[in-house]
Short mmCIF file of C-alpha atoms and ligand atoms in Angstrom, two decimals:
data_model
loop_
_atom_site.label_atom_id
_atom_site.label_comp_id
_atom_site.label_asym_id
_atom_site.label_seq_id
_atom_site.Cartn_x
_atom_site.Cartn_y
_atom_site.Cartn_z
CA MET R 1 -0.03 0.07 -0.02
CA SER R 2 1.68 3.18 -1.18
CA GLY R 3 1.69 6.07 1.30
CA HIS R 4 -0.76 6.36 4.11
CA GLY R 5 -3.52 8.74 5.05
CA GLU R 6 -3.32 12.01 6.67
CA PRO R 7 -0.55 12.57 9.05
CA ILE R 8 -1.25 11.77 12.68
CA PRO R 9 0.48 14.28 14.96
CA MET R 10 1.16 12.95 18.50
CA GLN R 11 2.69 14.21 21.63
CA ALA R 12 3.99 12.41 24.74
CA ARG R 13 4.61 13.96 28.32
CA ARG R 14 5.98 12.77 31.41
CA GLY R 15 3.46 11.23 33.79
CA GLY R 16 3.57 8.69 36.60
CA PRO R 17 5.64 5.43 36.44
CA LEU R 18 4.91 2.94 33.69
CA SER R 19 3.75 -0.44 35.17
CA GLY R 20 2.02 -3.63 34.10
CA VAL R 21 2.45 -6.26 31.42
CA ALA R 22 3.21 -5.22 27.75
CA GLU R 23 2.01 -7.91 25.20
CA VAL R 24 3.81 -6.84 22.19
CA PRO R 25 3.00 -8.22 18.72
CA GLY R 26 4.63 -10.93 16.56
CA ASP R 27 8.06 -10.68 15.01
CA LYS R 28 7.96 -8.78 11.81
CA SER R 29 10.98 -10.46 10.22
CA ILE R 30 9.52 -13.96 11.06
CA SER R 31 6.14 -12.91 9.92
CA HIS R 32 7.13 -11.86 6.52
CA ARG R 33 9.20 -15.11 6.09
CA SER R 34 6.37 -17.23 7.35
CA LEU R 35 3.94 -15.98 4.53
CA ILE R 36 6.72 -16.15 1.82
CA LEU R 37 8.07 -19.64 2.77
CA GLY R 38 4.39 -20.82 3.16
CA ALA R 39 3.67 -19.58 -0.27
CA MET R 40 6.65 -21.59 -1.56
CA ALA R 41 5.66 -24.84 0.30
CA VAL R 42 3.44 -27.55 -1.22
CA GLY R 43 0.21 -27.57 1.07
CA GLU R 44 -1.07 -25.62 3.95
CA THR R 45 1.23 -23.76 6.32
CA ARG R 46 -0.54 -22.42 9.60
CA ILE R 47 0.74 -19.51 11.34
CA THR R 48 -0.07 -18.40 14.81
CA GLY R 49 1.00 -14.93 16.26
CA LEU R 50 1.43 -13.17 12.83
CA LEU R 51 2.11 -9.56 13.13
CA GLU R 52 -0.79 -7.76 11.39
CA GLY R 53 1.19 -4.54 10.81
CA GLN R 54 0.84 -2.99 7.31
CA ASP R 55 4.15 -4.13 6.37
CA VAL R 56 3.22 -7.87 6.69
CA LEU R 57 -0.28 -7.29 5.25
CA ASP R 58 1.36 -5.88 2.17
CA THR R 59 3.58 -9.22 1.91
CA ALA R 60 0.36 -11.21 2.30
CA ALA R 61 -1.34 -9.38 -0.38
CA ALA R 62 1.79 -9.82 -2.55
CA MET R 63 1.82 -13.55 -1.98
CA ARG R 64 -1.93 -13.79 -3.06
CA SER R 65 -1.10 -11.89 -6.32
CA LEU R 66 1.53 -14.46 -6.90
CA GLY R 67 -0.86 -17.20 -6.70
CA ALA R 68 -0.84 -18.46 -3.13
CA GLU R 69 -3.99 -18.79 -1.11
CA VAL R 70 -3.55 -16.55 2.13
CA THR R 71 -6.35 -16.68 4.70
CA GLN R 72 -6.79 -14.94 8.03
CA HIS R 73 -8.90 -17.18 10.35
CA ALA R 74 -8.71 -15.09 13.50
CA PRO R 75 -6.55 -12.35 14.81
CA GLY R 76 -2.95 -13.51 14.30
CA GLU R 77 -4.12 -17.04 13.05
CA TRP R 78 -3.38 -17.36 9.27
CA SER R 79 -2.92 -20.13 6.76
CA VAL R 80 -1.03 -20.11 3.55
CA HIS R 81 -1.59 -22.64 0.75
CA GLY R 82 1.68 -22.73 -1.06
CA VAL R 83 2.33 -23.06 -4.80
CA GLY R 84 5.66 -24.91 -4.37
CA VAL R 85 9.18 -23.67 -5.18
CA GLY R 86 9.18 -22.20 -8.84
CA GLY R 87 5.35 -22.24 -8.70
CA PHE R 88 4.58 -18.62 -8.57
CA GLY R 89 2.35 -17.21 -11.26
CA GLU R 90 2.75 -13.85 -13.06
CA PRO R 91 0.68 -11.09 -11.08
CA ASP R 92 -1.59 -9.07 -13.21
CA ARG R 93 -0.85 -5.85 -11.42
CA VAL R 94 2.04 -4.10 -9.70
CA ILE R 95 3.27 -5.40 -6.42
CA ASP R 96 3.16 -2.65 -3.76
CA CYS R 97 5.28 -3.22 -0.74
CA GLY R 98 4.21 -0.01 1.03
CA ASN R 99 6.98 1.00 3.52
CA SER R 100 8.63 -2.40 3.72
CA GLY R 101 12.27 -2.91 2.66
CA THR R 102 12.03 -6.49 3.90
CA GLY R 103 8.89 -7.22 2.07
CA VAL R 104 10.11 -5.93 -1.30
CA ARG R 105 13.65 -7.36 -1.11
CA LEU R 106 12.67 -10.76 0.09
CA ILE R 107 9.88 -11.00 -2.57
CA MET R 108 12.25 -10.05 -5.32
CA GLY R 109 14.53 -12.91 -4.16
CA ALA R 110 11.66 -15.27 -4.21
CA VAL R 111 10.40 -14.36 -7.69
CA ALA R 112 13.88 -13.96 -9.26
CA THR R 113 14.14 -17.52 -10.36
CA CYS R 114 10.60 -18.00 -11.70
CA ARG R 115 9.79 -17.40 -15.26
CA ILE R 116 7.59 -14.49 -14.61
CA THR R 117 7.87 -10.77 -14.83
CA VAL R 118 6.85 -8.75 -11.77
CA THR R 119 6.90 -4.96 -11.16
CA PHE R 120 7.30 -3.63 -7.61
CA THR R 121 6.73 -0.27 -6.04
CA GLY R 122 6.29 1.16 -2.46
CA ASP R 123 5.62 4.36 -0.63
CA ALA R 124 7.61 7.56 -0.55
CA SER R 125 10.25 6.19 1.84
CA LEU R 126 10.60 2.79 -0.02
CA VAL R 127 11.08 4.32 -3.26
CA LYS R 128 14.16 6.23 -2.13
CA ARG R 129 15.85 2.99 -0.77
CA PRO R 130 18.77 1.19 -2.61
CA MET R 131 17.71 -1.94 -4.43
CA ALA R 132 20.97 -2.55 -6.43
CA ARG R 133 22.13 -4.41 -3.39
CA ILE R 134 19.48 -7.06 -4.30
CA THR R 135 19.46 -6.87 -8.11
CA ASP R 136 23.19 -7.09 -8.36
CA PRO R 137 23.26 -10.82 -6.85
CA LEU R 138 19.98 -11.63 -8.64
CA ALA R 139 21.63 -10.84 -11.79
CA GLN R 140 24.04 -13.74 -11.30
CA PHE R 141 21.15 -16.21 -11.33
CA GLY R 142 20.17 -14.59 -14.74
CA THR R 143 17.53 -12.27 -13.52
CA ALA R 144 17.11 -9.08 -15.32
CA ALA R 145 15.95 -5.75 -13.36
CA TYR R 146 14.72 -2.43 -14.86
CA GLY R 147 14.36 0.34 -12.24
CA ARG R 148 14.69 4.00 -11.80
CA ALA R 149 18.16 5.75 -11.66
CA GLY R 150 20.27 4.49 -8.89
CA GLY R 151 18.43 1.11 -8.65
CA ARG R 152 15.33 2.67 -7.20
CA LEU R 153 11.78 1.47 -7.38
CA PRO R 154 9.36 1.27 -9.11
CA MET R 155 11.38 -1.65 -10.65
CA THR R 156 10.44 -4.61 -12.93
CA LEU R 157 12.12 -7.99 -12.57
CA VAL R 158 12.29 -10.44 -15.43
CA GLY R 159 12.75 -13.90 -13.71
CA ALA R 160 15.71 -16.18 -15.00
CA THR R 161 14.50 -18.67 -17.54
CA ASP R 162 17.31 -21.06 -16.78
CA PRO R 163 18.66 -20.07 -13.38
CA VAL R 164 22.17 -20.99 -12.38
CA PRO R 165 23.15 -21.35 -8.75
CA VAL R 166 25.32 -18.59 -7.21
CA ARG R 167 28.32 -18.08 -4.94
CA TYR R 168 27.78 -14.62 -3.35
CA THR R 169 29.71 -12.78 -0.55
CA VAL R 170 27.47 -10.15 0.79
CA PRO R 171 29.21 -6.80 0.54
CA VAL R 172 27.21 -4.90 3.49
CA PRO R 173 25.96 -6.56 6.68
CA SER R 174 22.34 -7.27 5.46
CA ALA R 175 19.98 -10.02 6.22
CA GLN R 176 17.56 -8.87 3.58
CA VAL R 177 20.39 -9.32 0.90
CA LYS R 178 21.40 -12.76 2.26
CA SER R 179 17.67 -13.81 2.29
CA ALA R 180 16.96 -12.54 -1.12
CA VAL R 181 19.91 -14.72 -2.58
CA LEU R 182 18.93 -17.76 -0.49
CA LEU R 183 15.29 -17.50 -1.66
CA ALA R 184 16.38 -17.08 -5.34
CA GLY R 185 18.61 -20.06 -4.81
CA LEU R 186 15.64 -22.30 -3.86
CA ASN R 187 14.67 -22.58 -7.49
CA ALA R 188 18.21 -22.85 -9.08
CA PRO R 189 19.49 -26.43 -9.46
CA GLY R 190 22.63 -27.22 -7.50
CA GLN R 191 24.16 -25.36 -4.52
CA THR R 192 23.83 -21.70 -3.91
CA VAL R 193 26.26 -20.28 -1.43
CA VAL R 194 26.07 -17.06 0.52
CA ILE R 195 28.94 -15.67 2.60
CA GLU R 196 28.63 -12.98 5.24
CA ALA R 197 31.45 -11.50 7.10
CA GLU R 198 29.29 -10.32 9.99
CA ALA R 199 26.48 -12.54 11.26
CA THR R 200 23.15 -10.91 10.64
CA ARG R 201 19.67 -12.30 11.55
CA ASP R 202 19.41 -15.84 10.75
CA HIS R 203 15.58 -16.50 10.63
CA THR R 204 15.75 -17.48 6.89
CA GLU R 205 18.31 -20.11 7.53
CA ARG R 206 16.42 -21.45 10.51
CA MET R 207 13.13 -21.34 8.73
CA LEU R 208 14.34 -22.84 5.42
CA ALA R 209 15.73 -25.89 7.66
CA GLY R 210 12.36 -26.08 9.30
CA PHE R 211 10.56 -26.20 6.00
CA GLY R 212 12.83 -29.27 5.05
CA ALA R 213 15.37 -27.56 2.80
CA GLU R 214 18.99 -28.76 2.78
CA ILE R 215 20.85 -25.91 4.28
CA ALA R 216 24.13 -25.76 6.30
CA THR R 217 26.05 -22.90 7.92
CA GLU R 218 29.84 -23.18 8.44
CA VAL R 219 31.73 -20.59 10.49
CA THR R 220 35.02 -19.84 8.65
CA GLU R 221 37.66 -17.12 8.88
CA ALA R 222 35.70 -15.35 6.06
CA GLY R 223 32.70 -15.40 8.17
CA ARG R 224 29.58 -17.65 7.92
CA VAL R 225 29.37 -19.73 4.77
CA ILE R 226 25.68 -20.73 4.04
CA THR R 227 25.15 -23.55 1.62
CA LEU R 228 21.58 -24.32 0.27
CA THR R 229 20.67 -27.25 -2.15
CA GLY R 230 18.21 -25.76 -4.64
CA GLN R 231 14.72 -27.26 -5.85
CA PRO R 232 13.90 -28.91 -2.67
CA GLU R 233 9.97 -29.50 -2.12
CA LEU R 234 9.29 -27.49 0.96
CA GLN R 235 7.12 -28.97 3.46
CA PRO R 236 4.39 -26.89 5.02
CA GLN R 237 4.72 -25.95 8.74
CA GLU R 238 2.90 -25.07 11.93
CA ILE R 239 4.65 -21.82 12.85
CA LEU R 240 4.38 -20.07 16.04
CA VAL R 241 5.86 -16.50 15.68
CA PRO R 242 7.59 -15.32 18.80
CA ARG R 243 7.05 -11.67 19.89
CA ASP R 244 9.25 -9.10 18.27
CA PRO R 245 12.28 -7.99 20.35
CA SER R 246 12.45 -4.93 18.20
CA SER R 247 8.92 -3.95 19.43
CA ALA R 248 9.68 -5.05 23.00
CA ALA R 249 12.45 -2.44 22.98
CA PHE R 250 10.10 0.40 23.11
CA PRO R 251 8.31 -0.52 26.33
CA VAL R 252 11.51 -1.82 27.91
CA CYS R 253 13.53 1.43 27.12
CA ALA R 254 10.57 3.66 28.18
CA ALA R 255 10.54 1.74 31.60
CA LEU R 256 14.15 2.23 31.99
CA ILE R 257 13.88 6.03 31.69
CA VAL R 258 10.51 6.93 33.34
CA GLU R 259 10.91 7.12 37.23
CA GLY R 260 9.45 4.56 39.30
CA SER R 261 8.62 2.17 36.26
CA ASP R 262 8.37 -1.59 36.51
CA VAL R 263 7.21 -3.38 33.17
CA LEU R 264 7.04 -7.03 32.19
CA VAL R 265 7.31 -7.88 28.46
CA PRO R 266 6.41 -11.64 28.06
CA ASN R 267 7.59 -14.06 25.34
CA ILE R 268 10.09 -12.07 23.60
CA GLY R 269 12.34 -13.90 20.96
CA LEU R 270 16.02 -13.67 21.87
CA ASN R 271 17.75 -15.07 19.07
CA PRO R 272 21.25 -13.92 19.54
CA THR R 273 21.45 -12.33 16.13
CA ARG R 274 18.60 -9.91 17.32
CA ALA R 275 19.32 -9.30 21.05
CA GLY R 276 22.21 -6.91 20.81
CA LEU R 277 20.34 -3.94 22.43
CA PHE R 278 19.49 -5.89 25.56
CA GLU R 279 23.06 -6.90 26.09
CA THR R 280 24.03 -3.09 25.55
CA LEU R 281 21.40 -1.86 28.08
CA ARG R 282 22.76 -4.27 30.71
CA GLU R 283 26.38 -3.17 29.99
CA MET R 284 24.98 0.55 30.61
CA GLY R 285 23.65 -0.72 33.95
CA ALA R 286 20.01 -1.11 33.20
CA ASP R 287 17.80 -3.20 35.53
CA LEU R 288 16.76 -5.51 32.87
CA THR R 289 16.30 -9.14 33.63
CA TYR R 290 15.49 -12.21 31.57
CA GLU R 291 12.77 -14.60 33.20
CA ASN R 292 11.66 -17.95 32.14
CA LEU R 293 14.43 -18.43 29.40
CA ARG R 294 13.15 -21.22 27.20
CA ALA R 295 12.94 -22.38 23.61
CA ALA R 296 9.76 -21.98 21.61
CA GLY R 297 9.39 -22.75 17.79
CA GLY R 298 13.24 -23.16 17.28
CA GLU R 299 13.93 -19.76 18.74
CA PRO R 300 15.16 -18.78 22.29
CA VAL R 301 12.36 -16.98 24.24
CA ALA R 302 12.17 -15.07 27.49
CA ASP R 303 10.07 -12.60 29.62
CA LEU R 304 11.78 -9.39 30.12
CA ARG R 305 11.49 -7.27 33.15
CA ALA R 306 12.49 -3.66 32.94
CA ARG R 307 12.67 -1.36 35.97
CA PHE R 308 13.61 2.51 36.16
CA SER R 309 17.40 2.56 35.99
CA PRO R 310 18.84 5.92 37.22
CA GLU R 311 22.20 4.76 37.41
CA MET R 312 22.66 3.95 33.60
CA GLN R 313 26.12 5.32 32.08
CA GLY R 314 26.84 5.89 28.34
CA ILE R 315 29.19 3.23 26.73
CA GLU R 316 30.95 2.85 23.38
CA VAL R 317 28.77 0.25 21.76
CA PRO R 318 31.02 -2.46 20.19
CA PRO R 319 30.75 -1.93 16.38
CA GLU R 320 30.81 -5.71 15.85
CA ARG R 321 27.29 -5.85 17.77
CA ALA R 322 25.71 -3.40 15.22
CA ALA R 323 24.03 -6.03 13.06
CA SER R 324 22.36 -7.71 16.10
CA MET R 325 20.70 -4.44 17.10
CA ILE R 326 20.45 -2.51 13.80
CA ASP R 327 16.81 -1.41 14.28
CA GLU R 328 17.37 -0.46 17.85
CA TYR R 329 19.79 2.44 17.66
CA PRO R 330 17.00 4.98 17.52
CA ILE R 331 15.53 3.90 20.83
CA LEU R 332 19.07 3.18 22.32
CA SER R 333 19.90 7.01 21.59
CA VAL R 334 16.70 7.91 23.71
CA VAL R 335 18.13 5.83 26.59
CA ALA R 336 21.60 7.36 25.99
CA ALA R 337 20.16 10.84 26.36
CA ASN R 338 18.86 9.97 29.81
CA ALA R 339 21.99 8.27 30.97
CA GLN R 340 25.08 9.75 32.48
CA GLY R 341 27.96 10.40 29.96
CA ARG R 342 28.39 9.81 26.33
CA THR R 343 27.26 7.00 24.30
CA VAL R 344 29.30 6.37 21.09
CA MET R 345 27.94 4.31 18.20
CA ARG R 346 30.20 3.41 15.45
CA GLY R 347 30.23 1.07 12.32
CA VAL R 348 26.54 2.02 11.64
CA ALA R 349 26.49 3.31 8.11
CA GLU R 350 23.44 1.22 7.40
CA LEU R 351 21.45 3.31 9.65
CA ARG R 352 21.43 5.85 6.83
CA VAL R 353 19.47 3.62 4.30
CA LYS R 354 16.76 2.56 6.58
CA GLU R 355 13.08 3.58 6.31
CA SER R 356 14.74 6.97 6.93
CA ASP R 357 18.23 8.20 7.44
CA ARG R 358 17.93 7.15 10.94
CA ILE R 359 21.23 9.00 12.15
CA ALA R 360 19.92 12.24 10.72
CA ALA R 361 16.32 11.82 11.88
CA MET R 362 17.27 11.05 15.41
CA ALA R 363 20.13 13.77 15.63
CA ASP R 364 17.73 16.47 14.41
CA GLY R 365 14.93 15.44 16.73
CA LEU R 366 17.18 15.12 19.68
CA ARG R 367 18.80 18.53 19.23
CA ALA R 368 15.32 20.02 18.87
CA ASN R 369 14.72 18.63 22.36
CA GLY R 370 17.95 20.06 23.97
CA VAL R 371 20.21 16.98 23.49
CA THR R 372 23.75 17.45 22.11
CA VAL R 373 24.54 14.98 19.16
CA GLU R 374 27.45 14.70 16.91
CA ASP R 375 27.42 12.72 13.87
CA GLY R 376 29.42 11.53 10.88
CA PRO R 377 28.96 9.12 7.93
CA ASP R 378 28.99 5.97 9.96
CA TRP R 379 28.96 7.11 13.69
CA TRP R 380 27.20 9.31 16.10
CA ILE R 381 27.69 10.38 19.64
CA VAL R 382 24.89 11.21 22.22
CA ASP R 383 25.66 13.29 25.32
CA GLY R 384 23.68 12.05 28.19
CA ARG R 385 21.87 14.44 30.38
CA GLY R 386 21.14 12.14 33.22
CA PRO R 387 17.79 10.63 34.33
CA GLY R 388 14.91 12.87 33.41
CA GLY R 389 17.39 15.58 32.32
CA VAL R 390 16.24 15.92 28.58
CA PRO R 391 14.63 19.36 28.22
CA GLY R 392 12.05 18.39 25.55
CA GLY R 393 9.64 20.87 24.25
CA GLY R 394 10.58 20.28 20.60
CA THR R 395 8.81 18.57 17.62
CA ALA R 396 10.47 15.71 15.78
CA LEU R 397 9.87 14.71 12.32
CA ALA R 398 9.18 11.06 11.64
CA HIS R 399 10.19 10.90 7.95
CA LEU R 400 7.74 8.14 7.41
CA ASP R 401 9.64 5.90 9.85
CA HIS R 402 7.84 3.95 12.56
CA ARG R 403 10.79 3.60 14.80
CA ILE R 404 11.65 7.23 14.64
CA ALA R 405 8.09 8.17 15.73
CA MET R 406 8.07 5.69 18.65
CA SER R 407 11.49 6.63 19.83
CA PHE R 408 10.56 10.26 20.11
CA LEU R 409 7.22 9.45 21.88
CA CYS R 410 9.29 7.46 24.29
CA LEU R 411 11.62 10.45 24.77
CA GLY R 412 8.70 12.62 25.69
CA MET R 413 7.61 10.15 28.44
CA ALA R 414 10.66 11.13 30.42
CA ALA R 415 11.52 14.62 29.33
CA GLU R 416 10.79 17.95 31.28
CA LYS R 417 8.54 19.20 28.58
CA PRO R 418 6.38 17.32 26.19
CA VAL R 419 7.81 15.96 22.91
CA ALA R 420 5.75 16.25 19.72
CA VAL R 421 6.07 13.94 16.63
CA ASP R 422 4.64 15.41 13.34
CA ASP R 423 3.34 11.99 12.11
CA ALA R 424 2.97 8.90 14.18
CA GLY R 425 0.96 7.09 11.39
CA PRO R 426 4.02 4.87 10.24
CA ILE R 427 3.77 3.18 13.61
CA ALA R 428 1.09 1.00 12.04
CA THR R 429 3.63 -0.73 9.91
CA SER R 430 5.11 -2.71 12.72
CA PHE R 431 3.52 -2.11 15.98
CA PRO R 432 -0.18 -1.22 15.38
CA ILE R 433 -1.11 -1.42 19.15
CA PHE R 434 1.72 0.90 20.35
CA GLU R 435 -0.50 3.72 21.40
CA PRO R 436 -2.99 1.71 23.40
CA LEU R 437 -0.28 -0.62 24.93
CA MET R 438 1.79 2.27 26.17
CA ARG R 439 -1.32 4.13 27.45
CA ASP R 440 -2.26 0.90 29.34
CA LEU R 441 1.20 1.05 31.03
CA GLY R 442 0.48 4.56 32.04
CA ALA R 443 2.10 6.64 29.42
CA GLN R 444 0.69 10.09 28.57
CA ILE R 445 0.35 9.98 24.82
CA VAL R 446 -2.10 12.23 23.05
CA ARG R 447 -3.17 12.65 19.44
CA GLN R 448 -2.91 16.41 18.52
CA ASN R 449 -5.28 18.46 16.40
CA ARG R 450 -3.86 19.70 13.26
C1 S3P K 1 15.41 -7.32 8.35
C2 S3P K 1 16.74 -6.98 8.16
C3 S3P K 1 17.39 -5.80 8.45
C4 S3P K 1 16.36 -4.92 9.43
C5 S3P K 1 15.16 -4.97 8.95
C6 S3P K 1 14.50 -6.47 9.00
C7 S3P K 1 14.98 -8.56 7.92
O1 S3P K 1 17.70 -4.99 7.35
O2 S3P K 1 16.87 -3.58 9.56
O3 S3P K 1 14.12 -4.27 9.79
O4 S3P K 1 13.89 -9.08 8.25
O5 S3P K 1 15.69 -9.33 7.14
P1 S3P K 1 19.08 -5.24 6.46
O6 S3P K 1 19.02 -6.58 6.07
O7 S3P K 1 18.95 -4.22 5.38
O8 S3P K 1 20.07 -4.95 7.57
#
């Protein structure tokens, strides 16, 4: 769905402590993959706990237009009747992935080795994002791509007629690129090999194994070498989607910075390729504990308990941890602004090509609220003002980016004066219940008249 409705300005102000239980929605990465792999299996995959954010709904619509039967039975309960590897049919209209980089990039990979032609587009944020990182490796399979200048959407892919397997070293740390190559490799004969120097989220590998593909990961000096044997028959699965650690980050971090808070966030996926933020917060001195650590659906899961943490100190975040917390730097910078001392974040050039340029968006909005931020091409430094020390009183621009909008609303919950966000509409892409959930914990969030 391209674009969204009228902007929804919102404001958050300091109130009493946040307390209670925060039941955050299903994992976005796993939700996209459940629909796409379900559509490539033969038979019925059943999914429980699917995130019903707009990004995932757009992927569901895309799978339907490629020939899969995708049905919602109840909230979070979905089924997908797949068409098998190589079985996608040519859609009769443009596939619109809305705001979702993950959606469009994974689907491009999934169709790249089918004999069909597919045109993709997205919203004002997605059409600015780089796609050559996907179309370059897909060209090696024999897929042609015709997009706008700079490899931007809208873009038409002509699937390879006789795909060949590929050996590809991913040049930037990106699970989307890795996953696109693996999904394309599914319909190529022989072995497709992807090499990544830095470990990125591994849901695609775990789920492909779950669906019965032959896939192995070897850790070598060059990094992780992932080998997939093409043209398997994928077996339909029963999938229980864990709750999203990237969404859990918001109530967790809000609790750490709002005086007196104590919040429980149950059933959170703690795959090590995703849990870097929580490790970082603990190093800063956060009162954050894991309760009931267990395994569910092939992923480690725990209940997170976060309490107000006035002793937090800024740290230098290890750059090698960046991939495991890449979506969490915006909310980390909000915690950093409420800690003592400086927080230094390096090796994060990828933040500049997310739903927005997240370094610029956060730096501008933090400065507008009285926080000192320095930034360069792949780094930024936030000067902490101590607990409750952020002046606030400013308006931040969300730039069509859900995580920027949620981060500034959390900032406002702890700041001296309210913090406004020009448009909280994009929050619906990943965390549609953010506003009622935070309000139930006690947050003071209001929609503003325009
Ligand atoms: C995702 C990978 C990451 C992340 C995005 C989800 C995924 O992007 O930022 O929100 O599900 O594969 P990159 O692969 O571009 O780092």
